Amino acid sequence: MLIFEHSQSGRINSAQRTAALQPLQEIPKAMLRKQRAQLPEISELQGVRHYTQLSQKNFSIDTHFYPLGSCTMKYNPRGANTLSMQSGFLNRHPAADAELGQGVMTSLYDLQEILCEVTGMEATSLTPAAGAQGEFAGVAMIRAYHDAQGDTARSEILVPDAAHGTNPASAVMCGYKVKEIPTNSDGDVDLETLRQVVGPQTAGIMLTNPSTLGVFEREIEEIAALLHQAGGLLYYDGANLNAILGKTRPGDMGFDVIHINVHKTFSTPHGGGGPGAGPVVANKRLAPYLPIPMVGVKEHEGTSHYHWLTEAERPESIGRLSAWSGNVGVLLRAYIYAKMLGTTGMERVADYSVLNANYLMKQLQKKGFTLAIPERRATHEFIVTLKSEAKELGVSAMDFAKRLLDYGHHAPTTYFPLLVPECLLIEPTETEDKATLDAFVEAMVAIRQESKENPEQVKEAPLTLPVRRLDDVRAARELDLNWYNQ
Amino acid sequence: MPFIPHTEAETRSMLDAIGVDQIATLFEEIPTSLCANAPQQPEQGLSEMEISQLMRSRANADDGVTCFAGGGAYQHHIPAAVWELTTRGEFYSAYTPYQAEASQGTLQLLYEYQSMMSSLMGMDLSNASLYDGASALAEAVLMAVRANRKSKSKRILIPKTVHPNYRKVVHTLVRHQGIELVELEYDAKNGTINPDSLKISDEDPGYAALVIPLPSYFGTLEDVHTLTDWAHSHGMLVIGSVNPIAMASLTPPGEWGKEGADIACGEGQPLGIPLASGGPYFGFLCCRKALVRQLPGRLIGRTRDLDDKEGFTLTLQAREQHIRRSKATSNICTNQGLMVTAATIFMSLMGTTGLEQMASGSYSNSHKLVERLSTIDGVALAFSSPYFHEAVITLSTPVAELLQILATQKIVGGIDLSNDYPELGNALLVCATELRSDDEIEQFATALEQILC
């Protein structure tokens, strides 16, 4: 039932009235709304019950194992939420004098420093609102750097074919052409091709390390040398930072700029599709171009005073990405999480996310599932290909994914990366215990067995959820995006 | 080990299963040359009790402030149920609803949001959110250039009455795609778009779109009907950048002029999102049906399942980066789902009447505030035209210093306009929403009197 179907004309939720309706005396009649907006007319209980019941139709980390590869669905500490939602933080206007926000500004400044340390970089801007905006910022900074050198012939950004779709899309938003680089069968970037395509037209390369194939890019030092010799720069997509946190740093690998998905590595909530935050961290060469605002500090009479750095202090910046200063509430949660881990805890995050992935990979392999890259160690994630199951049993990766839902597990990422057929990209994260991983293996084995005995049950899955498989073609053909237009 | 459940025995049995003797072996593919820079002085993590002590003292330091600033971020009443429900783990810790059957809660909620937002804007349809009001305007501009096939122009008319930070963000986000932003001056007396600037010569290559703010950054009301018709008659699309609370009372983009605006966008923060130093908020983007394939961001459609039962799913994904890669309408992926969850619950609990009361309460309090401040020597209203729920006042002394003194009394006195609009002199943008009491307004006025005398 939709919220609109609970609505009754004339019902008013009077507990939420703020002021009696008053005439807008000075507003010209032509400027007043002619037709009233149509919003639900419900009681508070109807609303609370409706949205509570809706929430119960979701899988989430708090309710289910959620091994969605490349998304790092780890536990989101409740403490980080509670502490970020204190009134002192929530009620601060973004344009308020910095002296009225020293608590939040101190925390943001500390987070900038932590992120520099973790990545081996020089300076941080916290302002990008999500990973894709961080990518845009990083590539725009590369462009600003080349432009400042008067080097305007560089028109291409190199992107491996295994990259996230946001990488090429972000490069295009920065006015670049995208050149795809193939991946070899071991999962590394094909160096031969790279050597051939790097040249004076190369602005830079966008890489994720570990790659989206779930393996560490072993030739990274050589790739960095190749790019730098040709005058190009290296951009690190931080989507997979969880696997190397506290182990090795993008700055040490030769990257010039990186964005961090704090909603992945620093455990801020995914919120049903955001908000995230995508802080961007740069080395000395690219630091001047970081987006504004950033948090600066001044010492005055023995006390530190934190303030915003804007155009005046950062004249070479690529500019603003949001009306204010990015997703501050998300950044506070990331800061609290980082402080709870400490650097020792961060290294353990990498240790146990990699342990869990390798364990799960091994157990699935022992049960006869095919790995995309069997001879390599997994990082924090790995890929199973169901190509032979699809061929022999007629069930696809999508069928497995849907049936997993019936077994109480959220599905792994399906059909990504695009170059592995019938694939599941599986990322268990470090916050899952062994028993959960074992249950997942059992479910996979059971589904394969069902595929032999009763394939229709798998092909028609899920069978136990609020809805069965949805007609996506109908959704696109008979567009119904607005209840009031029906 | 915070949040890691493994006992030593479990770790050991997992290593045995993998066939390695220690975790370090799992990292053997990382060249040792890259592992030299582990932190020299390992820092121990804090317990929840310790981090609570730290963060409570910081939040308390920032607390107890009375806010008279607006300018794109407004402190409105938020029903308690909104965030109680929004932070339920099932909303809070889910992700983008790629597996529709396991995400019907989020998907149905987003469909309800799209419906409510379309109605509030008087538009055919809405997407499921963008980052904030500023980036929503940038996406609207990109969308207008793609959608306006008749106009060959990649130029956009954007008045100076649009939020200065929005204009900066649009510039950052669209400049590399050959799009030119042409600014329109405002009338010094009225604080609205100067009608003289609306002359286009025959040689002019034209524009793809006109941006119209309502209310303007100054709180004033643009002549949206005339502007919309003028833009349409010159082959432009019309983009409304509007405040959603104001749209409960003022004419929404879909009702502008003879045909209505083509695209409506804006900052969703007033709909149940706390100020929180500027984010996370969310951007909304609505359009007329014919433009749907140019719309960026997630879209939720209602459809049927195998048993012909109603259900909800992501739709028209062929517009998006995870399918179209370099040819997508935008690079946006993760956006502001949880903020939209709050806004949807907010709109449901407030209803149309609640939103109208909030709008008129803010109108009335802002007028009370401005009238009271205008009685002080050295304070004057900057523009003579009607304003909605904020206004520009001019002062006899520099604004920055005055705001600092007010800050020592825990009052946010407004937004200093002297950097963005130096021609206005000592100008301050002030706002009083429905939350500001008569006592608070009097307290602000008294403080200002003492500073100015």
Short mmCIF file of C-alpha atoms in Angstrom, two decimals, chain A residues 357-371 374 382 384 389 434 438 441-442 444-445 448, chain B residues 12-20:
data_model
loop_
_atom_site.label_atom_id
_atom_site.label_comp_id
_atom_site.label_asym_id
_atom_site.label_seq_id
_atom_site.Cartn_x
_atom_site.Cartn_y
_atom_site.Cartn_z
CA ALA A 357 37.84 -12.94 1.46
CA ASN A 358 40.57 -15.55 1.06
CA TYR A 359 38.78 -17.94 3.40
CA LEU A 360 35.48 -17.57 1.59
CA MET A 361 37.21 -17.91 -1.79
CA LYS A 362 38.99 -21.08 -0.70
CA GLN A 363 35.87 -22.66 0.73
CA LEU A 364 33.91 -21.99 -2.45
CA GLN A 365 36.75 -23.34 -4.55
CA LYS A 366 36.87 -26.50 -2.42
CA LYS A 367 33.16 -26.96 -3.10
CA GLY A 368 33.81 -26.87 -6.82
CA PHE A 369 33.04 -23.28 -7.76
CA THR A 370 35.24 -21.71 -10.44
CA LEU A 371 37.33 -18.67 -9.55
CA PRO A 374 42.43 -18.96 -9.26
CA PHE A 382 37.22 -11.99 -5.32
CA VAL A 384 33.45 -16.47 -8.89
CA GLU A 389 26.85 -23.73 -14.21
CA LYS A 434 33.26 -17.28 10.30
CA ASP A 438 30.21 -20.80 6.22
CA VAL A 441 29.08 -21.32 1.26
CA GLU A 442 26.36 -23.77 2.26
CA MET A 444 25.80 -21.55 -2.69
CA VAL A 445 26.22 -25.33 -2.60
CA ARG A 448 23.80 -25.51 -7.19
CA ARG B 12 43.74 -20.06 13.15
CA SER B 13 41.18 -22.43 11.64
CA MET B 14 40.55 -20.02 8.75
CA LEU B 15 44.26 -19.74 8.02
CA ASP B 16 44.50 -23.53 8.08
CA ALA B 17 41.63 -23.78 5.63
CA ILE B 18 43.38 -21.36 3.29
CA GLY B 19 46.66 -23.22 3.77
CA VAL B 20 48.82 -20.38 5.05
#
